[in-house]
XYZ file of N, CA and C in Angstrom:
297
model
N 20.437 -3.527 14.883
C 21.891 -3.594 14.754
C 22.278 -4.099 13.362
N 21.536 -5.115 12.871
C 21.826 -5.637 11.532
C 21.581 -4.568 10.477
N 20.510 -3.784 10.691
C 20.192 -2.721 9.735
C 21.325 -1.708 9.697
N 21.856 -1.366 10.877
C 22.971 -0.420 10.933
C 24.177 -0.965 10.188
N 24.446 -2.277 10.355
C 25.584 -2.889 9.666
C 25.383 -2.844 8.161
N 24.151 -3.155 7.742
C 23.845 -3.129 6.309
C 24.037 -1.718 5.770
N 23.555 -0.715 6.507
C 23.713 0.667 6.063
C 25.186 1.047 6.009
N 25.949 0.592 7.002
C 27.377 0.894 7.039
C 28.089 0.252 5.857
N 27.743 -0.998 5.577
C 28.346 -1.699 4.437
C 27.952 -1.000 3.139
N 26.683 -0.621 3.031
C 26.216 0.079 1.830
C 26.941 1.402 1.660
N 27.094 2.126 2.766
C 27.809 3.403 2.700
C 29.258 3.187 2.281
N 29.882 2.150 2.839
C 31.282 1.863 2.502
C 31.414 1.531 1.018
N 30.487 0.691 0.515
C 30.515 0.340 -0.906
C 30.311 1.582 -1.761
N 29.382 2.424 -1.348
C 29.106 3.646 -2.091
C 30.328 4.558 -2.111
N 30.987 4.689 -0.966
C 32.190 5.519 -0.898
C 33.304 4.945 -1.769
N 33.432 3.610 -1.758
C 34.459 2.977 -2.591
C 34.166 3.244 -4.062
N 32.890 3.119 -4.434
C 32.504 3.366 -5.820
C 32.773 4.822 -6.190
N 32.433 5.744 -5.280
C 32.705 7.160 -5.529
C 34.193 7.397 -5.748
N 35.024 6.765 -4.913
C 36.475 6.921 -5.054
C 36.957 6.359 -6.384
N 36.404 5.190 -6.766
C 36.793 4.588 -8.047
C 36.433 5.516 -9.200
N 35.249 6.102 -9.115
C 34.813 7.012 -10.176
C 35.720 8.232 -10.233
N 36.022 8.790 -9.059
C 36.872 9.984 -9.005
C 38.272 9.696 -9.543
N 38.772 8.494 -9.262
C 40.128 8.144 -9.686
C 40.176 7.619 -11.120
N 39.024 7.299 -11.645
C 38.969 6.719 -12.986
C 39.114 7.824 -14.026
N 39.936 7.566 -14.998
C 40.160 8.551 -16.053
C 39.547 8.059 -17.362
N 38.579 7.141 -17.233
C 37.980 6.528 -18.415
C 37.241 7.572 -19.241
N 37.316 7.392 -20.531
C 36.621 8.298 -21.450
C 35.665 7.469 -22.302
N 34.518 8.047 -22.585
C 33.562 7.395 -23.462
C 33.900 7.747 -24.903
N 33.188 7.093 -25.816
C 33.452 7.314 -27.241
C 33.333 8.783 -27.634
N 32.411 9.482 -26.975
C 32.221 10.897 -27.327
C 33.230 11.814 -26.642
N 34.160 11.230 -25.886
C 35.230 12.007 -25.266
C 34.933 12.496 -23.859
N 33.720 12.264 -23.384
C 33.396 12.711 -22.024
C 33.913 11.705 -21.008
N 34.255 12.210 -19.845
C 34.787 11.335 -18.804
C 33.649 10.678 -18.032
N 33.985 9.622 -17.347
C 33.016 8.900 -16.525
C 32.444 9.832 -15.463
N 33.303 10.641 -14.874
C 32.865 11.572 -13.836
C 31.835 12.556 -14.391
N 32.083 13.049 -15.589
C 31.127 13.970 -16.219
C 29.792 13.289 -16.466
N 29.842 12.043 -16.915
C 28.606 11.291 -17.158
C 27.834 11.107 -15.862
N 28.553 10.729 -14.797
C 27.903 10.513 -13.502
C 27.259 11.807 -13.016
N 28.001 12.911 -13.101
C 27.453 14.196 -12.669
C 26.236 14.578 -13.496
N 26.298 14.323 -14.779
C 25.176 14.625 -15.657
C 23.942 13.818 -15.250
N 24.156 12.540 -14.972
C 23.045 11.687 -14.547
C 22.490 12.135 -13.197
N 23.375 12.559 -12.295
C 22.919 13.052 -10.993
C 22.038 14.285 -11.168
N 22.425 15.190 -12.070
C 21.614 16.377 -12.323
C 20.269 16.000 -12.937
N 20.265 15.021 -13.817
C 19.006 14.564 -14.409
C 18.088 14.003 -13.333
N 18.664 13.224 -12.425
C 17.878 12.654 -11.329
C 17.310 13.769 -10.458
N 18.138 14.738 -10.105
C 17.669 15.863 -9.289
C 16.557 16.631 -9.993
N 16.707 16.820 -11.304
C 15.687 17.517 -12.079
C 14.365 16.755 -12.039
N 14.442 15.444 -12.210
C 13.226 14.624 -12.176
C 12.595 14.640 -10.783
N 13.423 14.591 -9.738
C 12.900 14.657 -8.375
C 12.205 15.991 -8.133
N 12.787 17.066 -8.658
C 12.181 18.389 -8.525
C 10.832 18.432 -9.240
N 10.771 17.865 -10.426
C 9.505 17.826 -11.173
C 8.448 17.032 -10.417
N 8.859 15.932 -9.816
C 7.924 15.124 -9.026
C 7.382 15.948 -7.867
N 8.259 16.662 -7.168
C 7.831 17.497 -6.043
C 6.875 18.591 -6.514
N 7.146 19.173 -7.684
C 6.256 20.200 -8.225
C 4.884 19.610 -8.536
N 4.859 18.397 -9.093
C 3.584 17.736 -9.381
C 2.824 17.447 -8.094
N 3.556 17.024 -7.063
C 2.917 16.766 -5.768
C 2.284 18.042 -5.224
N 3.004 19.165 -5.354
C 2.463 20.439 -4.878
C 1.212 20.834 -5.654
N 1.254 20.660 -6.975
C 0.079 20.981 -7.789
C -1.105 20.115 -7.385
N -0.835 18.835 -7.156
C -1.896 17.926 -6.743
C -2.456 18.343 -5.390
N -1.583 18.727 -4.473
C -2.028 19.173 -3.153
C -2.904 20.414 -3.272
N -2.511 21.346 -4.132
C -3.310 22.555 -4.343
C -4.686 22.181 -4.886
N -4.722 21.259 -5.847
C -6.006 20.824 -6.407
C -6.860 20.156 -5.340
N -6.239 19.320 -4.511
C -6.973 18.641 -3.446
C -7.532 19.655 -2.450
N -6.715 20.636 -2.075
C -7.178 21.664 -1.135
C -8.322 22.474 -1.734
N -8.228 22.752 -3.020
C -9.286 23.483 -3.706
C -10.582 22.671 -3.707
N -10.465 21.381 -3.967
C -11.642 20.508 -3.966
C -12.258 20.447 -2.570
N -11.424 20.368 -1.547
C -11.923 20.337 -0.170
C -12.642 21.645 0.158
N -12.070 22.771 -0.256
C -12.702 24.070 -0.006
C -14.063 24.147 -0.691
N -14.150 23.655 -1.916
C -15.423 23.651 -2.646
C -16.452 22.787 -1.923
N -16.031 21.621 -1.460
C -16.946 20.740 -0.712
C -17.406 21.424 0.570
N -16.494 22.117 1.252
C -16.869 22.843 2.469
C -17.913 23.912 2.166
N -17.742 24.610 1.048
C -18.727 25.620 0.638
C -20.082 24.973 0.370
N -20.078 23.832 -0.299
C -21.327 23.116 -0.565
C -21.998 22.700 0.741
N -21.199 22.212 1.680
C -21.735 21.791 2.979
C -22.356 22.984 3.701
N -21.677 24.124 3.676
C -22.218 25.324 4.332
C -23.538 25.754 3.701
N -23.617 25.711 2.369
C -24.869 26.071 1.691
C -25.985 25.107 2.082
N -25.664 23.810 2.126
C -26.670 22.822 2.513
C -27.101 23.006 3.967
N -26.159 23.348 4.841
C -26.508 23.602 6.245
C -27.435 24.810 6.354
N -27.170 25.847 5.559
C -28.040 27.023 5.568
C -29.445 26.662 5.098
N -29.523 25.857 4.033
C -30.832 25.412 3.544
C -31.550 24.575 4.597
N -30.808 23.700 5.244
C -31.388 22.857 6.290
C -31.905 23.717 7.442
N -31.108 24.688 7.866
C -31.536 25.583 8.949
C -32.800 26.346 8.565
N -32.864 26.800 7.314
C -34.047 27.519 6.844
C -35.264 26.603 6.863
N -35.099 25.363 6.426
C -36.215 24.400 6.427
C -36.646 24.081 7.857
N -35.685 23.933 8.759
C -36.014 23.657 10.160
C -36.795 24.825 10.762
N -36.398 26.037 10.432
C -37.116 27.220 10.909
C -38.537 27.238 10.357
N -38.679 26.862 9.096
C -39.997 26.778 8.463
C -40.878 25.776 9.198
N -40.310 24.614 9.518
C -41.052 23.572 10.235
C -41.453 24.083 11.617
N -40.565 24.771 12.322
C -40.890 25.305 13.648
C -42.042 26.313 13.555
N -41.968 27.171 12.543
C -43.041 28.159 12.361
C -44.371 27.485 12.063
N -44.350 26.465 11.207
C -45.585 25.729 10.905
C -46.112 25.025 12.145
N -45.208 24.465 12.953
C -45.626 23.789 14.188
C -46.307 24.776 15.128
N -45.747 25.968 15.276
C -46.343 26.994 16.141
C -47.722 27.400 15.614
N -47.819 27.510 14.293
C -49.090 27.887 13.685
C -50.151 26.819 13.951
N -49.765 25.542 13.777
C -50.693 24.429 14.000
C -51.069 24.350 15.475
N -50.139 24.617 16.377
C -50.388 24.559 17.821
C -51.517 25.519 18.224
N -51.632 26.634 17.519
C -52.672 27.609 17.840
C -54.064 27.025 17.635
N -54.173 26.093 16.712
C -55.481 25.533 16.375
C -55.764 24.222 17.086
N -54.820 23.710 17.800
C -55.014 22.413 18.464
C -55.482 22.603 19.872
């Protein structure tokens, strides 16, 4: 319940700030409005978030590729192991003939 209240208060503060920004006609030295600056910063944030997501995807692809390579190595080792086990069985059968 406290968390909900905190979120509600945070949302209310955020909405009040948004309203203040929308109603503010302040201009910066370069002539741009506060609203334009805020929107510009929001786009920069979105761009950075998008880049982060793209990096995460690239990392995931690399991880999946590494896992696939390890799986291939495991399969090759299993094949070698099976071949060696077959060799041992054949040698055992051969030795059994003489025992």
